[in-house]
Short mmCIF file of C-alpha atoms in Angstrom, two decimals:
data_model
loop_
_atom_site.label_atom_id
_atom_site.label_comp_id
_atom_site.label_asym_id
_atom_site.label_seq_id
_atom_site.Cartn_x
_atom_site.Cartn_y
_atom_site.Cartn_z
CA ASP A 1468 61.89 33.69 -95.39
CA MET A 1469 59.52 30.88 -94.30
CA SER A 1470 58.50 29.73 -97.78
CA GLY A 1471 60.30 26.37 -97.49
CA GLY A 1472 59.92 26.05 -93.70
CA ALA A 1473 57.12 25.39 -91.30
CA LYS A 1474 53.64 26.67 -92.01
CA LYS A 1475 51.98 29.07 -89.62
CA ARG A 1476 49.75 27.27 -87.12
CA SER A 1477 46.46 28.57 -85.82
CA ARG A 1478 45.88 29.32 -82.14
CA GLU A 1479 43.58 26.28 -81.94
CA GLU A 1480 46.31 23.97 -83.29
CA ILE A 1481 48.83 25.37 -80.81
CA ALA A 1482 46.37 25.02 -77.91
CA GLU A 1483 45.53 21.44 -78.95
CA GLN A 1484 49.24 20.56 -78.95
CA VAL A 1485 50.06 22.38 -75.71
CA PHE A 1486 47.10 20.87 -73.86
CA SER A 1487 47.22 17.41 -75.48
CA HIS A 1488 47.54 15.83 -72.01
CA GLN A 1489 44.42 17.51 -70.65
CA ARG A 1490 42.24 14.89 -68.94
CA ILE A 1491 38.76 14.78 -70.40
CA SER A 1492 35.98 12.52 -69.12
CA ILE A 1493 33.11 11.24 -71.22
CA GLU A 1494 29.96 9.70 -69.79
CA CYS A 1495 28.59 6.72 -71.67
CA GLY A 1496 25.75 4.60 -70.38
CA GLU A 1497 26.25 4.37 -66.63
CA ARG A 1498 30.06 4.68 -66.76
CA THR A 1499 32.57 7.52 -67.07
CA PHE A 1500 35.66 7.15 -69.25
CA THR A 1501 38.66 9.42 -68.76
CA SER A 1502 41.51 9.88 -71.18
CA THR A 1503 43.71 12.61 -72.59
CA ARG A 1504 42.67 15.10 -75.24
CA ARG A 1505 45.27 13.55 -77.54
CA THR A 1506 43.74 10.06 -77.19
CA TRP A 1507 40.16 11.25 -77.75
CA THR A 1508 41.18 13.16 -80.89
CA LEU A 1509 43.32 10.48 -82.61
CA VAL A 1510 40.66 10.03 -85.28
CA ASP A 1511 39.89 13.68 -85.95
CA SER A 1512 36.80 13.01 -88.04
CA SER A 1513 35.10 10.96 -85.31
CA VAL A 1514 32.13 12.23 -83.32
CA ILE A 1515 34.20 12.00 -80.12
CA ALA A 1516 37.06 14.08 -81.57
CA VAL A 1517 34.63 16.73 -82.77
CA ALA A 1518 32.90 16.86 -79.36
CA VAL A 1519 36.26 17.08 -77.55
CA SER A 1520 37.46 19.82 -79.89
CA LEU A 1521 34.58 21.95 -78.61
CA VAL A 1522 36.04 21.81 -75.08
CA GLU A 1523 38.22 24.80 -74.27
CA PRO A 1524 41.85 23.59 -74.01
CA SER A 1525 43.35 24.08 -70.56
CA ASN A 1526 45.26 22.32 -67.81
CA GLU A 1527 42.01 21.62 -65.96
CA ALA A 1528 40.42 18.17 -66.08
CA VAL A 1529 36.89 18.41 -67.44
CA THR A 1530 33.86 16.25 -68.16
CA LEU A 1531 32.39 16.52 -71.62
CA ASP A 1532 28.95 18.15 -71.72
CA HIS A 1533 27.78 15.47 -74.15
CA PHE A 1534 26.33 12.18 -72.89
CA PHE A 1535 26.59 9.07 -75.07
CA ASP A 1536 23.60 6.80 -74.52
CA GLU A 1537 25.35 3.69 -75.80
CA SER A 1538 26.54 0.37 -74.45
CA PRO A 1539 29.36 1.15 -72.02
CA ASP A 1540 30.97 -2.20 -72.85
CA ALA A 1541 31.14 -1.37 -76.57
CA PHE A 1542 32.36 2.14 -75.72
CA ALA A 1543 35.10 0.62 -73.53
CA LEU A 1544 36.29 -1.35 -76.57
CA VAL A 1545 36.43 1.86 -78.63
CA VAL A 1546 38.41 3.58 -75.85
CA SER A 1547 40.79 0.61 -75.66
CA HIS A 1548 41.30 0.85 -79.43
CA LEU A 1549 42.09 4.57 -79.11
CA ARG A 1550 44.48 3.95 -76.23
CA SER A 1551 46.42 1.50 -78.41
CA ASN A 1552 46.95 4.40 -80.81
CA CYS A 1553 44.47 2.70 -83.17
CA ARG A 1554 46.93 -0.14 -83.76
CA THR A 1555 45.33 -2.98 -81.82
CA PHE A 1556 42.29 -4.76 -83.13
CA SER A 1557 40.88 -7.51 -80.94
CA PRO A 1558 37.22 -8.32 -81.54
CA PRO A 1559 35.12 -9.64 -78.65
CA GLU A 1560 34.34 -13.37 -78.50
CA SER A 1561 30.58 -12.88 -78.37
CA ASP A 1562 28.77 -12.20 -81.66
CA ARG A 1563 26.32 -9.89 -79.85
CA GLU A 1564 29.19 -7.81 -78.41
CA LEU A 1565 30.88 -7.74 -81.81
CA GLU A 1566 27.69 -6.42 -83.43
CA GLU A 1567 27.37 -3.71 -80.73
CA TYR A 1568 31.03 -2.73 -81.13
CA TRP A 1569 30.70 -2.58 -84.92
CA GLY A 1570 27.50 -0.50 -84.71
CA LEU A 1571 29.03 1.95 -82.26
CA ALA A 1572 32.23 2.31 -84.31
CA ARG A 1573 30.10 3.15 -87.38
CA LYS A 1574 27.88 5.54 -85.43
CA LEU A 1575 30.84 7.41 -83.92
CA GLY A 1576 32.63 7.75 -87.26
CA PHE A 1577 35.54 5.34 -86.72
CA VAL A 1578 35.47 4.24 -90.35
CA ARG A 1579 38.62 2.12 -90.41
CA LEU A 1580 37.76 0.35 -87.15
CA ALA A 1581 34.19 -0.24 -88.37
CA SER A 1582 35.57 -1.76 -91.58
CA HIS A 1583 37.77 -4.20 -89.61
CA LEU A 1584 34.81 -5.13 -87.42
CA GLU A 1585 32.56 -5.63 -90.44
CA LEU A 1586 35.13 -8.01 -91.94
CA GLU A 1587 35.16 -9.96 -88.67
CA VAL A 1588 31.35 -10.11 -88.66
CA LEU A 1589 31.39 -11.43 -92.24
CA ARG A 1590 34.16 -13.92 -91.47
CA ARG A 1591 32.14 -15.36 -88.59
CA ARG A 1592 29.00 -15.60 -90.76
CA TRP A 1593 30.95 -17.43 -93.48
CA GLU A 1594 32.44 -19.79 -90.90
CA ARG A 1595 28.93 -20.64 -89.63
CA GLU A 1596 27.72 -21.16 -93.20
CA ALA A 1597 30.72 -23.38 -94.00
CA ALA A 1598 30.12 -25.45 -90.84
CA TYR A 1599 26.45 -25.85 -91.81
CA LEU A 1600 27.39 -26.94 -95.34
CA ASP A 1601 30.01 -29.37 -93.98
CA GLY A 1602 27.24 -30.90 -91.86
CA GLN A 1603 24.96 -31.16 -94.89
CA ILE A 1604 27.72 -32.86 -96.91
CA SER A 1605 28.36 -35.29 -94.07
CA ARG A 1606 24.64 -36.17 -93.80
CA THR A 1607 24.40 -36.59 -97.57
CA ARG A 1608 27.40 -38.94 -97.59
CA HIS A 1609 25.87 -40.96 -94.76
CA CYS A 1610 22.58 -41.30 -96.67
CA MET A 1611 24.39 -42.27 -99.88
CA ASP A 1612 26.42 -44.92 -98.05
CA ALA A 1613 23.26 -46.33 -96.46
CA TRP A 1614 21.53 -46.40 -99.88
CA ARG A 1615 24.51 -48.22 -101.42
CA ARG A 1616 24.46 -50.82 -98.62
CA ARG A 1617 20.74 -51.43 -99.16
CA CYS A 1618 21.17 -51.74 -102.92
CA ARG A 1619 23.96 -54.30 -102.55
CA THR A 1620 21.75 -56.65 -100.51
CA VAL A 1621 18.83 -56.59 -102.93
CA ASP A 1622 19.18 -57.93 -106.47
CA VAL A 1623 16.95 -55.59 -108.49
CA LYS A 1624 17.45 -57.20 -111.97
CA PRO A 1625 14.76 -59.92 -111.57
CA LEU A 1626 12.32 -57.30 -110.32
CA ILE A 1627 12.94 -55.09 -113.36
CA LEU A 1628 12.72 -58.03 -115.82
CA ASN A 1629 9.47 -59.29 -114.24
CA ALA A 1630 7.95 -55.81 -114.41
CA ASP A 1631 8.93 -55.41 -118.06
CA ALA A 1632 7.51 -58.85 -119.00
CA SER A 1633 4.21 -58.25 -117.26
CA ASP A 1634 3.75 -54.81 -118.87
CA GLY A 1635 4.40 -56.19 -122.34
CA ALA A 1636 7.07 -53.54 -122.66
CA ASN A 1637 9.72 -56.06 -123.65
CA PRO A 1638 9.34 -56.77 -127.43
CA SER A 1639 11.78 -59.69 -127.37
CA ALA A 1640 9.50 -61.56 -124.93
CA ALA A 1641 6.58 -61.34 -127.31
#
């Protein structure tokens, strides 16, 4: 009786497990990336996993029939993420590279990775905005300090009293 035991696996599941170390190459841009079937299929809902699942499992190394016309640098970051078993997240220093990486992760269906990258994009935007506002506050303080220094050196009371007297606006002077 197998009712409480293991479920019956399909031939495809068995083949995927048996040939999980099959070397599969993927061409992206002007570079070729090679990894194991297991690595490519870590995120089974991704475009890469679906494309690799269409390759007949075997012991033979193969090159995927699909060509990815994307930035090879961004693709290399995706491959690095997969090779870390989807545990390592290290965004590139450059904002342009980060945007490319984020776009490619979204396009290829790496939802969790794309979410982390989006948060990093937003964090960097907020940091730039905060730095801009800090600069504005600093300039405003400088202007206020300069205005206070100018006001201290000029006695404005006689000017106000003279203007009021000449306008006839002061009823006590009349």
